[in-house]
Amino acid sequence: MQKINTAALFKGERRALAKAITMVESTKAEHRVLATQLLNQCLPHSGHSLRIGISGVPGVGKSTFIETFGLFLIGLGKKVGVLAVDPSSPLHGGSILGDKTRMERLSREERAFIRPSPAGRSLGGVANRTRETILVAESAGFDIILVETVGVGQSEYEVQSMTDLFLVLMQPGAGDELQGIKKGILELADFIVVNKADGEAARLAKQSEIHYKNAINFLNHQGFWKPEVLSISSLESKRIENLWARIQAYCDSGLEAIPARRTHQASMWFERLLSEGVTDLLRTDSNWLRNYESVKKAVSEGSIAAPQAASDCIKPLKDAMNN
Ligand SMILES: Nc1nc2c(ncn2[C@@H]2O[C@H](COP(=O)(O)OP(=O)(O)OP(=O)(O)O)[C@@H](O)[C@H]2O)c(=O)[nH]1
Ligand SMILES: [Mg+2]
């Protein structure tokens, strides 16, 4: 792989951007070194976007929403990047590219780019690549980054930990059951958006809106913003400008809190890479790995307690440092 033309990247040239992302996603050791250097160069040019996480159960209308909302933002003169953190990417057909038909117009826009989740990685691996891709895309002048995930589990926490604002799409349909979305996920939401508020479902959507407005009073949401509930139609592009106005209100009231959230996210990212890096390094030692496997087994069989197990694994490192 050739070196990335950073001048072209910072000018927003799409070819340079695509190459840079491919570099970041590569698992080859020499590419990781280059990608790390590239990220250092991107950093001073990044950080100027609004990063929006989008989640919701399959079929709720995420793709349709991203297409409509993305085109709306482009209409305002924005440059929109769409990324995905998809835990089931290979099975799901790399979700967001798989359904390019639903984002057909957006994918044709000069001021948009859509990138599926890199396949064949663990959720943590996908999330790390997405964090890096955000920085690269920002350095190319993309000012709204939409990060999509399917609302089925752990991936929401990942997406929330890399975005400024987390939006959960909901189906119309009132009722106490939270439509397969775990209550914990709603607690992450800054916006609960009832989609498909059109045609016959409009009345049901209104009921859901009221339902969630009541429900959020019982949520333990932390931070500067009380979550808001809205209804929209992605298909008919209804009340999208209202949603955008509320997102701007969110940004205005988060002038201090959002940068603080980013600082916190960056240090959490660092801490995680550090512990992963140390464990990966230790794994390269076959003696250590053997001991690790046997201790791990003992923990799962209940014959040794976790603190003792961890201490056993750390001991060789301690001894080496004391020498
Ligand atoms: N009536 C109506 N239908 C919608 C709306 N938004 C999406 N749909 C329909 O709902 C279905 C699912 O929409 P998608 O956008 O593919 O949903 P998704 O959340 O991306 O689904 P997955 O990719 O499978 O997770 C499609 O048939 C859409 O046309 C809406 O605002 N109103
Ligand atoms: Mg979709």
PDB file of N, CA, C and O in Angstrom, residues 100-132:
ATOM      1  N   LYS A 100     -27.662  -0.728   0.096  1.00  0.00           N
ATOM      2  CA  LYS A 100     -27.379   0.524  -0.611  1.00  0.00           C
ATOM      3  C   LYS A 100     -28.605   1.045  -1.349  1.00  0.00           C
ATOM      4  O   LYS A 100     -28.723   2.235  -1.605  1.00  0.00           O
ATOM      5  N   THR A 101     -29.508   0.118  -1.677  1.00  0.00           N
ATOM      6  CA  THR A 101     -30.730   0.549  -2.365  1.00  0.00           C
ATOM      7  C   THR A 101     -31.484   1.567  -1.521  1.00  0.00           C
ATOM      8  O   THR A 101     -32.065   2.499  -2.056  1.00  0.00           O
ATOM      9  N   ARG A 102     -31.456   1.353  -0.191  1.00  0.00           N
ATOM     10  CA  ARG A 102     -32.183   2.284   0.678  1.00  0.00           C
ATOM     11  C   ARG A 102     -31.408   3.579   0.866  1.00  0.00           C
ATOM     12  O   ARG A 102     -31.940   4.547   1.367  1.00  0.00           O
ATOM     13  N   MET A 103     -30.141   3.562   0.508  1.00  0.00           N
ATOM     14  CA  MET A 103     -29.354   4.792   0.629  1.00  0.00           C
ATOM     15  C   MET A 103     -28.807   5.158  -0.733  1.00  0.00           C
ATOM     16  O   MET A 103     -27.723   5.720  -0.841  1.00  0.00           O
ATOM     17  N   GLU A 104     -29.555   4.800  -1.734  1.00  0.00           N
ATOM     18  CA  GLU A 104     -29.085   4.959  -3.097  1.00  0.00           C
ATOM     19  C   GLU A 104     -28.747   6.401  -3.430  1.00  0.00           C
ATOM     20  O   GLU A 104     -27.688   6.703  -3.972  1.00  0.00           O
ATOM     21  N   ARG A 105     -29.655   7.291  -3.067  1.00  0.00           N
ATOM     22  CA  ARG A 105     -29.437   8.697  -3.417  1.00  0.00           C
ATOM     23  C   ARG A 105     -28.275   9.264  -2.618  1.00  0.00           C
ATOM     24  O   ARG A 105     -27.434   9.977  -3.147  1.00  0.00           O
ATOM     25  N   LEU A 106     -28.253   8.910  -1.338  1.00  0.00           N
ATOM     26  CA  LEU A 106     -27.169   9.430  -0.493  1.00  0.00           C
ATOM     27  C   LEU A 106     -25.810   8.940  -0.998  1.00  0.00           C
ATOM     28  O   LEU A 106     -24.845   9.703  -1.057  1.00  0.00           O
ATOM     29  N   SER A 107     -25.754   7.658  -1.382  1.00  0.00           N
ATOM     30  CA  SER A 107     -24.461   7.107  -1.799  1.00  0.00           C
ATOM     31  C   SER A 107     -23.971   7.740  -3.107  1.00  0.00           C
ATOM     32  O   SER A 107     -22.795   7.675  -3.414  1.00  0.00           O
ATOM     33  N   ARG A 108     -24.881   8.346  -3.851  1.00  0.00           N
ATOM     34  CA  ARG A 108     -24.462   8.993  -5.102  1.00  0.00           C
ATOM     35  C   ARG A 108     -23.991  10.432  -4.891  1.00  0.00           C
ATOM     36  O   ARG A 108     -23.429  11.041  -5.788  1.00  0.00           O
ATOM     37  N   GLU A 109     -24.254  10.950  -3.703  1.00  0.00           N
ATOM     38  CA  GLU A 109     -23.901  12.354  -3.425  1.00  0.00           C
ATOM     39  C   GLU A 109     -22.386  12.535  -3.305  1.00  0.00           C
ATOM     40  O   GLU A 109     -21.717  11.767  -2.608  1.00  0.00           O
ATOM     41  N   GLU A 110     -21.897  13.559  -3.925  1.00  0.00           N
ATOM     42  CA  GLU A 110     -20.486  13.916  -3.851  1.00  0.00           C
ATOM     43  C   GLU A 110     -20.081  14.253  -2.400  1.00  0.00           C
ATOM     44  O   GLU A 110     -18.955  13.976  -1.975  1.00  0.00           O
ATOM     45  N   ARG A 111     -21.023  14.839  -1.656  1.00  0.00           N
ATOM     46  CA  ARG A 111     -20.723  15.301  -0.299  1.00  0.00           C
ATOM     47  C   ARG A 111     -21.029  14.257   0.777  1.00  0.00           C
ATOM     48  O   ARG A 111     -21.184  14.595   1.959  1.00  0.00           O
ATOM     49  N   ALA A 112     -21.151  12.992   0.340  1.00  0.00           N
ATOM     50  CA  ALA A 112     -21.417  11.919   1.317  1.00  0.00           C
ATOM     51  C   ALA A 112     -20.465  10.761   1.075  1.00  0.00           C
ATOM     52  O   ALA A 112     -20.024  10.554  -0.055  1.00  0.00           O
ATOM     53  N   PHE A 113     -20.144  10.031   2.117  1.00  0.00           N
ATOM     54  CA  PHE A 113     -19.525   8.733   1.892  1.00  0.00           C
ATOM     55  C   PHE A 113     -20.089   7.755   2.909  1.00  0.00           C
ATOM     56  O   PHE A 113     -20.450   8.113   4.023  1.00  0.00           O
ATOM     57  N   ILE A 114     -20.215   6.505   2.458  1.00  0.00           N
ATOM     58  CA  ILE A 114     -20.823   5.461   3.279  1.00  0.00           C
ATOM     59  C   ILE A 114     -19.826   4.322   3.399  1.00  0.00           C
ATOM     60  O   ILE A 114     -19.284   3.864   2.403  1.00  0.00           O
ATOM     61  N   ARG A 115     -19.568   3.904   4.607  1.00  0.00           N
ATOM     62  CA  ARG A 115     -18.572   2.849   4.810  1.00  0.00           C
ATOM     63  C   ARG A 115     -19.158   1.780   5.726  1.00  0.00           C
ATOM     64  O   ARG A 115     -19.562   2.081   6.841  1.00  0.00           O
ATOM     65  N   PRO A 116     -19.212   0.539   5.288  1.00  0.00           N
ATOM     66  CA  PRO A 116     -19.745  -0.509   6.161  1.00  0.00           C
ATOM     67  C   PRO A 116     -18.741  -0.870   7.236  1.00  0.00           C
ATOM     68  O   PRO A 116     -17.579  -0.474   7.178  1.00  0.00           O
ATOM     69  N   SER A 117     -19.203  -1.638   8.162  1.00  0.00           N
ATOM     70  CA  SER A 117     -18.371  -2.151   9.223  1.00  0.00           C
ATOM     71  C   SER A 117     -17.311  -3.092   8.644  1.00  0.00           C
ATOM     72  O   SER A 117     -17.647  -3.930   7.816  1.00  0.00           O
ATOM     73  N   PRO A 118     -16.034  -2.987   9.051  1.00  0.00           N
ATOM     74  CA  PRO A 118     -15.070  -3.966   8.542  1.00  0.00           C
ATOM     75  C   PRO A 118     -15.444  -5.361   9.039  1.00  0.00           C
ATOM     76  O   PRO A 118     -15.684  -5.557  10.220  1.00  0.00           O
ATOM     77  N   ALA A 119     -15.511  -6.302   8.121  1.00  0.00           N
ATOM     78  CA  ALA A 119     -15.969  -7.650   8.480  1.00  0.00           C
ATOM     79  C   ALA A 119     -14.868  -8.453   9.159  1.00  0.00           C
ATOM     80  O   ALA A 119     -13.695  -8.096   9.098  1.00  0.00           O
ATOM     81  N   GLY A 120     -15.270  -9.518   9.803  1.00  0.00           N
ATOM     82  CA  GLY A 120     -14.324 -10.490  10.336  1.00  0.00           C
ATOM     83  C   GLY A 120     -13.532 -10.015  11.543  1.00  0.00           C
ATOM     84  O   GLY A 120     -12.391 -10.395  11.743  1.00  0.00           O
ATOM     85  N   ARG A 121     -14.114  -9.150  12.336  1.00  0.00           N
ATOM     86  CA  ARG A 121     -13.435  -8.704  13.546  1.00  0.00           C
ATOM     87  C   ARG A 121     -14.370  -8.830  14.723  1.00  0.00           C
ATOM     88  O   ARG A 121     -15.575  -8.869  14.569  1.00  0.00           O
ATOM     89  N   SER A 122     -13.756  -8.802  15.919  1.00  0.00           N
ATOM     90  CA  SER A 122     -14.571  -8.774  17.125  1.00  0.00           C
ATOM     91  C   SER A 122     -15.241  -7.408  17.213  1.00  0.00           C
ATOM     92  O   SER A 122     -14.825  -6.451  16.550  1.00  0.00           O
ATOM     93  N   LEU A 123     -16.259  -7.316  18.046  1.00  0.00           N
ATOM     94  CA  LEU A 123     -16.943  -6.035  18.227  1.00  0.00           C
ATOM     95  C   LEU A 123     -15.972  -4.937  18.665  1.00  0.00           C
ATOM     96  O   LEU A 123     -15.992  -3.824  18.144  1.00  0.00           O
ATOM     97  N   GLY A 124     -15.086  -5.286  19.607  1.00  0.00           N
ATOM     98  CA  GLY A 124     -14.106  -4.300  20.074  1.00  0.00           C
ATOM     99  C   GLY A 124     -13.200  -3.844  18.942  1.00  0.00           C
ATOM    100  O   GLY A 124     -12.873  -2.658  18.831  1.00  0.00           O
ATOM    101  N   GLY A 125     -12.810  -4.797  18.080  1.00  0.00           N
ATOM    102  CA  GLY A 125     -11.954  -4.485  16.939  1.00  0.00           C
ATOM    103  C   GLY A 125     -12.662  -3.557  15.963  1.00  0.00           C
ATOM    104  O   GLY A 125     -12.083  -2.579  15.485  1.00  0.00           O
ATOM    105  N   VAL A 126     -13.922  -3.861  15.679  1.00  0.00           N
ATOM    106  CA  VAL A 126     -14.708  -3.017  14.773  1.00  0.00           C
ATOM    107  C   VAL A 126     -14.810  -1.599  15.356  1.00  0.00           C
ATOM    108  O   VAL A 126     -14.609  -0.603  14.665  1.00  0.00           O
ATOM    109  N   ALA A 127     -15.099  -1.542  16.646  1.00  0.00           N
ATOM    110  CA  ALA A 127     -15.289  -0.240  17.290  1.00  0.00           C
ATOM    111  C   ALA A 127     -14.011   0.593  17.231  1.00  0.00           C
ATOM    112  O   ALA A 127     -14.060   1.794  16.936  1.00  0.00           O
ATOM    113  N   ASN A 128     -12.866  -0.057  17.467  1.00  0.00           N
ATOM    114  CA  ASN A 128     -11.609   0.692  17.403  1.00  0.00           C
ATOM    115  C   ASN A 128     -11.357   1.250  16.013  1.00  0.00           C
ATOM    116  O   ASN A 128     -10.923   2.393  15.857  1.00  0.00           O
ATOM    117  N   ARG A 129     -11.634   0.428  14.985  1.00  0.00           N
ATOM    118  CA  ARG A 129     -11.436   0.909  13.606  1.00  0.00           C
ATOM    119  C   ARG A 129     -12.382   2.068  13.314  1.00  0.00           C
ATOM    120  O   ARG A 129     -12.016   3.035  12.654  1.00  0.00           O
ATOM    121  N   THR A 130     -13.602   1.975  13.819  1.00  0.00           N
ATOM    122  CA  THR A 130     -14.570   3.046  13.561  1.00  0.00           C
ATOM    123  C   THR A 130     -14.113   4.348  14.220  1.00  0.00           C
ATOM    124  O   THR A 130     -14.216   5.423  13.637  1.00  0.00           O
ATOM    125  N   ARG A 131     -13.562   4.246  15.422  1.00  0.00           N
ATOM    126  CA  ARG A 131     -13.042   5.448  16.099  1.00  0.00           C
ATOM    127  C   ARG A 131     -11.966   6.113  15.238  1.00  0.00           C
ATOM    128  O   ARG A 131     -11.908   7.329  15.099  1.00  0.00           O
ATOM    129  N   GLU A 132     -11.098   5.283  14.683  1.00  0.00           N
ATOM    130  CA  GLU A 132     -10.023   5.825  13.843  1.00  0.00           C
ATOM    131  C   GLU A 132     -10.594   6.434  12.570  1.00  0.00           C
ATOM    132  O   GLU A 132     -10.155   7.500  12.122  1.00  0.00           O
TER     133      GLU A 132
END
